[in-house]
Coordinates of C-alpha atoms in Angstrom, one line a residue:
X9 CA -63.0 -62.2 -2.3
X10 CA -61.1 -60.0 0.3
X11 CA -58.0 -58.2 -0.8
X12 CA -54.9 -59.1 1.2
X13 CA -53.1 -55.9 -0.1
X14 CA -51.6 -53.9 2.8
X15 CA -53.4 -50.6 3.4
X16 CA -50.7 -47.8 3.1
X17 CA -49.8 -45.9 6.2
X18 CA -50.8 -42.2 5.8
X19 CA -47.9 -40.2 7.2
X20 CA -47.3 -36.7 8.5
X21 CA -43.6 -36.1 8.6
X22 CA -42.7 -33.2 11.0
X23 CA -39.3 -31.5 11.2
X24 CA -38.7 -33.6 8.1
X25 CA -35.2 -32.4 7.3
X26 CA -33.6 -34.2 4.3
X27 CA -36.0 -37.1 4.5
X28 CA -34.4 -39.6 6.8
X29 CA -37.7 -40.7 8.3
X30 CA -39.1 -41.2 4.8
X31 CA -36.1 -43.3 3.9
X32 CA -36.5 -45.3 7.1
X33 CA -40.1 -46.1 6.0
X34 CA -38.8 -47.2 2.6
X35 CA -36.3 -49.5 4.5
X36 CA -39.2 -51.3 6.2
X37 CA -40.8 -52.3 2.9
X38 CA -44.2 -51.3 4.3
X39 CA -46.7 -49.5 2.1
X40 CA -47.0 -45.8 2.9
X41 CA -47.9 -42.4 1.5
X42 CA -46.4 -39.1 2.9
X43 CA -49.4 -36.8 3.0
X44 CA -47.3 -33.8 4.1
X45 CA -43.7 -33.2 5.2
X46 CA -42.9 -29.9 7.0
X47 CA -39.6 -28.2 7.8
X48 CA -38.5 -24.6 8.2
X49 CA -35.1 -25.2 6.7
X50 CA -35.2 -24.3 2.9
X51 CA -31.9 -26.1 2.2
X52 CA -33.2 -29.3 3.9
X53 CA -36.4 -29.0 1.9
X54 CA -34.5 -28.6 -1.3
X55 CA -32.6 -31.8 -0.6
X56 CA -35.9 -33.6 0.2
X57 CA -37.5 -32.5 -3.0
X58 CA -34.4 -33.4 -5.0
X59 CA -34.5 -37.0 -3.8
X60 CA -38.2 -37.6 -3.9
X61 CA -39.3 -35.6 -6.9
X62 CA -42.5 -34.4 -5.4
X63 CA -44.1 -31.3 -3.9
X64 CA -45.2 -32.9 -0.6
X65 CA -42.5 -31.2 1.4
X66 CA -43.2 -27.6 2.3
X67 CA -41.4 -24.8 4.0
X68 CA -43.7 -24.2 7.0
X69 CA -43.8 -23.4 10.7
X70 CA -45.3 -26.2 12.6
X71 CA -46.9 -23.6 14.9
X72 CA -49.4 -23.0 12.1
X73 CA -50.7 -26.5 12.2
X74 CA -53.9 -27.2 14.1
X75 CA -56.1 -30.2 14.7
X76 CA -58.4 -29.4 11.9
X77 CA -55.6 -29.2 9.4
X78 CA -54.1 -32.5 10.6
X79 CA -57.6 -34.2 10.4
X80 CA -58.0 -32.9 6.8
X81 CA -54.8 -34.7 5.9
X82 CA -56.4 -37.9 7.1
X83 CA -53.1 -39.2 8.5
X84 CA -52.8 -42.1 10.9
X85 CA -49.0 -41.9 11.5
X86 CA -46.7 -39.1 12.7
X87 CA -42.9 -39.2 12.4
X88 CA -40.9 -36.4 13.9
X89 CA -37.4 -35.4 14.9
X90 CA -37.8 -32.1 16.8
X91 CA -34.8 -29.7 17.3
X92 CA -32.3 -31.2 19.8
X93 CA -30.3 -28.0 20.7
X94 CA -32.4 -27.3 23.8
X95 CA -31.3 -30.6 25.3
X96 CA -27.5 -30.3 24.5
X97 CA -24.5 -28.8 26.2
X98 CA -24.0 -26.3 23.4
X99 CA -27.6 -25.4 23.5
X100 CA -27.2 -24.7 27.3
X101 CA -29.8 -27.2 28.3
X102 CA -32.6 -24.6 28.3
X103 CA -35.2 -27.4 27.8
X104 CA -38.8 -26.1 27.6
X105 CA -37.6 -22.6 28.2
X106 CA -35.9 -22.6 24.8
X107 CA -38.1 -21.1 22.1
X108 CA -36.9 -23.8 19.7
X109 CA -39.1 -26.2 21.7
X110 CA -42.3 -24.2 20.9
X111 CA -43.2 -26.2 17.8
X112 CA -42.8 -29.5 19.7
X113 CA -44.8 -28.2 22.6
X114 CA -47.5 -27.2 20.1
X115 CA -47.7 -30.7 18.8
X116 CA -48.0 -32.0 22.4
X117 CA -51.0 -29.7 22.9
X118 CA -52.7 -31.3 19.8
X119 CA -52.2 -34.9 20.7
X120 CA -55.7 -35.3 22.3
X121 CA -57.4 -33.6 19.3
X122 CA -56.2 -35.9 16.5
X123 CA -58.0 -39.2 17.1
X124 CA -57.2 -40.6 13.7
X125 CA -53.5 -40.8 14.5
X126 CA -52.6 -44.2 16.0
X127 CA -48.8 -44.3 15.7
X128 CA -46.1 -41.8 16.5
X129 CA -42.4 -42.1 16.4
X130 CA -40.2 -39.3 17.9
X131 CA -36.4 -39.1 17.8
X132 CA -34.2 -36.8 19.8
X133 CA -30.7 -36.5 21.2
X134 CA -29.6 -38.7 24.1
X135 CA -30.3 -36.7 27.2
X136 CA -33.8 -35.7 26.1
X137 CA -35.1 -38.5 28.2
X138 CA -34.1 -36.6 31.3
X139 CA -35.8 -33.3 30.2
X140 CA -39.0 -31.6 31.2
X141 CA -40.0 -31.7 27.6
X142 CA -39.8 -35.5 27.6
X143 CA -41.9 -35.8 30.7
X144 CA -44.5 -33.4 29.3
X145 CA -44.6 -35.4 26.0
X146 CA -45.2 -38.7 27.8
X147 CA -47.9 -37.2 30.0
X148 CA -49.7 -35.8 27.0
X149 CA -49.4 -39.1 25.1
X150 CA -51.0 -40.9 28.0
X151 CA -53.8 -38.3 28.4
X152 CA -54.5 -38.7 24.6
X153 CA -54.9 -42.4 24.9
X154 CA -51.4 -43.7 23.9
X155 CA -49.0 -46.0 25.5
X156 CA -45.3 -46.0 24.5
X157 CA -41.9 -47.6 24.6
X158 CA -38.6 -45.8 24.9
X159 CA -35.2 -46.6 23.5
X160 CA -31.6 -45.4 23.5
X161 CA -30.1 -46.9 20.5
X162 CA -26.8 -46.4 18.5
X163 CA -26.3 -47.7 15.0
X164 CA -23.1 -49.4 16.1
X165 CA -25.3 -51.9 18.0
X166 CA -26.7 -53.0 14.6
X167 CA -23.4 -53.4 12.9
X168 CA -23.0 -49.9 11.4
X169 CA -19.5 -48.5 12.1
X170 CA -20.8 -45.3 13.7
X171 CA -21.7 -44.3 17.2
X172 CA -24.8 -42.1 17.4
X173 CA -26.8 -42.7 20.6
X174 CA -30.3 -41.2 20.2
X175 CA -33.5 -41.3 22.2
X176 CA -36.6 -42.8 20.5
X177 CA -40.2 -43.0 21.7
X178 CA -42.6 -45.2 19.8
X179 CA -46.3 -44.6 20.8
X180 CA -49.4 -46.5 19.9
X181 CA -53.0 -46.3 20.9
X182 CA -53.6 -48.3 24.2
X183 CA -55.8 -50.8 22.5
X184 CA -53.0 -51.8 20.2
X185 CA -50.2 -54.0 21.6
X186 CA -46.5 -53.6 20.8
X187 CA -45.0 -56.4 18.7
X188 CA -41.8 -56.3 20.7
X189 CA -40.6 -55.4 24.2
X190 CA -38.4 -52.4 24.0
X191 CA -35.2 -54.4 24.6
X192 CA -36.2 -57.4 22.5
X193 CA -36.4 -55.6 19.1
X194 CA -32.8 -54.5 19.4
X195 CA -31.5 -57.9 20.7
X196 CA -33.3 -59.6 17.8
X197 CA -31.6 -57.3 15.3
X198 CA -28.2 -57.8 17.0
X199 CA -28.7 -61.6 16.7
X200 CA -29.6 -61.4 13.0
X201 CA -26.7 -59.0 12.2
X202 CA -24.0 -60.6 14.4
X203 CA -21.9 -61.5 11.4
X204 CA -22.7 -58.4 9.4
X205 CA -20.2 -56.0 11.1
X206 CA -19.1 -53.5 8.4
X207 CA -15.7 -51.8 8.6
X208 CA -14.9 -48.2 7.5
X209 CA -13.1 -49.5 4.4
X210 CA -16.4 -50.7 3.1
X211 CA -17.9 -47.2 3.6
X212 CA -15.3 -44.9 2.1
X213 CA -15.0 -44.0 -1.6
X214 CA -12.0 -46.0 -2.8
X215 CA -10.9 -43.7 -5.6
X216 CA -11.8 -40.2 -4.4
X217 CA -10.8 -37.9 -7.2
X218 CA -10.9 -34.7 -5.2
X219 CA -9.3 -36.0 -2.0
X220 CA -7.3 -32.9 -1.6
X221 CA -10.5 -30.9 -1.0
X222 CA -11.1 -33.0 2.1
X223 CA -7.5 -33.1 3.4
X224 CA -6.6 -31.8 6.8
X225 CA -4.7 -28.5 6.5
X226 CA -1.2 -28.2 8.0
X227 CA -2.4 -26.3 11.0
X228 CA -5.0 -28.9 11.8
X229 CA -2.5 -31.7 11.5
X230 CA -0.1 -30.1 13.9
X231 CA -2.6 -28.8 16.4
X232 CA -5.7 -30.9 16.3
X233 CA -4.8 -34.4 15.0
X234 CA -3.6 -35.7 18.4
X235 CA -7.1 -34.9 19.7
X236 CA -9.1 -36.3 16.8
X237 CA -10.6 -39.8 16.3
X238 CA -8.8 -41.2 13.3
X239 CA -10.4 -44.2 11.4
X240 CA -8.4 -46.5 9.2
X241 CA -9.9 -49.0 6.7
X242 CA -10.1 -51.8 9.3
X243 CA -11.8 -49.6 11.9
X244 CA -15.3 -50.8 13.0
X245 CA -16.5 -47.6 14.5
X246 CA -16.5 -43.8 14.1
X247 CA -17.7 -40.9 16.2
X248 CA -21.0 -39.2 15.9
X249 CA -21.0 -36.6 13.2
X250 CA -22.5 -33.3 14.1
X251 CA -23.7 -30.3 12.0
X252 CA -20.4 -28.6 12.9
X253 CA -18.3 -31.3 11.2
X254 CA -15.2 -29.8 9.4
X255 CA -16.0 -26.4 11.0
X256 CA -14.7 -27.4 14.4
X257 CA -11.9 -29.9 14.4
X258 CA -12.6 -31.6 17.7
X259 CA -15.7 -33.5 18.9
X260 CA -17.7 -33.2 15.7
X261 CA -16.9 -36.5 14.0
X262 CA -14.0 -38.8 13.0
X263 CA -11.4 -38.4 10.2
X264 CA -10.1 -41.0 7.8
X265 CA -6.6 -42.3 7.1
X266 CA -6.3 -44.6 4.0
X267 CA -3.3 -46.5 5.4
X268 CA -3.5 -49.7 7.4
X269 CA -3.6 -49.0 11.2
X270 CA -0.2 -50.6 11.7
X271 CA 1.4 -48.2 9.2
X272 CA -0.6 -45.2 10.6
X273 CA 0.7 -46.0 14.1
X274 CA 4.3 -46.3 12.9
X275 CA 4.3 -43.0 11.0
X276 CA 2.3 -41.1 13.6
X277 CA 4.7 -42.3 16.4
X278 CA 7.7 -41.0 14.3
X279 CA 6.0 -37.7 13.8
X280 CA 5.3 -37.2 17.5
X281 CA 9.0 -37.9 18.2
X282 CA 10.3 -35.6 15.4
X283 CA 12.9 -33.0 16.3
X284 CA 11.1 -30.0 14.7
X285 CA 7.7 -29.0 13.3
X286 CA 8.9 -29.1 9.7
X287 CA 9.8 -32.8 10.0
X288 CA 6.7 -33.5 12.1
X289 CA 4.4 -31.9 9.5
X290 CA 6.1 -33.8 6.6
X291 CA 5.5 -37.1 8.4
X292 CA 1.9 -36.2 9.3
X293 CA 1.2 -35.3 5.7
X294 CA 2.3 -38.8 4.7
X295 CA -0.7 -40.1 6.6
X296 CA -3.1 -38.5 4.0
X297 CA -5.7 -37.9 6.7
X298 CA -8.9 -36.3 5.4
X299 CA -12.4 -35.6 6.4
X300 CA -15.1 -38.0 5.4
X301 CA -17.1 -36.8 2.4
X302 CA -20.8 -35.9 2.7
X303 CA -21.5 -39.1 0.8
X304 CA -19.5 -41.2 3.2
X305 CA -21.2 -39.5 6.2
X306 CA -24.6 -40.3 4.7
X307 CA -23.5 -43.9 4.3
X308 CA -22.5 -44.0 8.0
X309 CA -26.0 -42.8 8.8
X310 CA -27.4 -45.6 6.7
X311 CA -28.7 -43.5 3.9
X312 CA -29.1 -45.5 0.7
X313 CA -26.7 -45.0 -2.2
X314 CA -29.4 -43.4 -4.3
X315 CA -29.6 -40.5 -1.9
X316 CA -27.9 -37.5 -3.3
X317 CA -27.6 -33.7 -2.8
X318 CA -28.5 -31.0 -5.4
X319 CA -25.4 -29.6 -7.1
X320 CA -26.0 -26.2 -5.7
X321 CA -25.9 -27.3 -2.0
X322 CA -22.5 -26.6 -0.6
X323 CA -20.5 -29.2 1.4
X324 CA -20.9 -27.1 4.5
X325 CA -24.7 -27.2 4.0
X326 CA -24.5 -31.0 3.4
X327 CA -22.7 -31.6 6.6
X328 CA -25.1 -29.4 8.5
X329 CA -28.2 -31.1 7.2
X330 CA -26.7 -34.6 7.8
X331 CA -25.7 -33.6 11.3
X332 CA -29.3 -32.7 12.0
X333 CA -30.7 -35.9 10.5
X334 CA -31.3 -39.5 11.8
X335 CA -29.8 -42.9 11.2
X336 CA -32.1 -44.6 8.6
X337 CA -31.4 -48.2 9.7
X338 CA -32.2 -47.6 13.4
X339 CA -35.4 -45.8 12.7
X340 CA -36.3 -48.5 10.1
X341 CA -35.9 -51.2 12.7
X342 CA -38.1 -49.3 15.2
X343 CA -40.7 -48.8 12.5
X344 CA -41.2 -52.5 12.4
X345 CA -43.8 -51.7 15.1
X346 CA -46.0 -50.1 12.5

């Protein structure tokens, strides 16, 4: 009698970070084994090991991989989220001339030498799709016998109260059809989640014991608050959180006010019309505006509640590793193509 048990996907997780891709696999409910996860960041690797209790993740330079080593792992699936800095404004858009693309370029050179691999998902920052690196990747995929679908998706399209547009490329061997057209998979998810819009109040920790630790300091309230995106409990969206969150006040992610929006607007308006800075500051402090905690940022990136950080990882390190990670729900949806 034939077994109907699903054969586990054998996965190589590159640029594995804190394990977002692995958690996205868990989200799908599909059977899988991570044969190897590789990252050069020891903090991210410590977080990965802390959550998964195994020795599969290793500190390693992807440039040391070759086709023989990948073949010995007997993997059929590659998930990867290469460094995005070469494709961002702060990274000066140096594209393939940025040495940080070397590991990704190395993987591109191996694609036609790893015939056992039949599925690849790659994530990067929005804007990557216009890069030389992207064109090179797609050319190498085709030369190696893959076809692919491309996506620009943000979790807010799937009911998550966070905007984080990212580029995704899902590649399969040409003899394997895609289950969905690229736009259909997202539309189908939107239809099934149309009544599942979550607000910020459902994300934040209701009784935060150390809220003062995350409170905006007086200087930030006076100088930066007018330029910051402030969420209240009823808000249904937040800005993309970057690895510089809390280090730079503007453009790195939203902040939270526990008051209802109507009350926030009233107090904020009074503060902006105050006669002097002392009165203005006193009113702004009534708003109790604070940064989102790392746990809350993780929730906005759809990490499950059982995801935690080791105690010895600082908040700064937590924000940095989260800013470099992926949205678990979005990748989980795209991994339905497995």
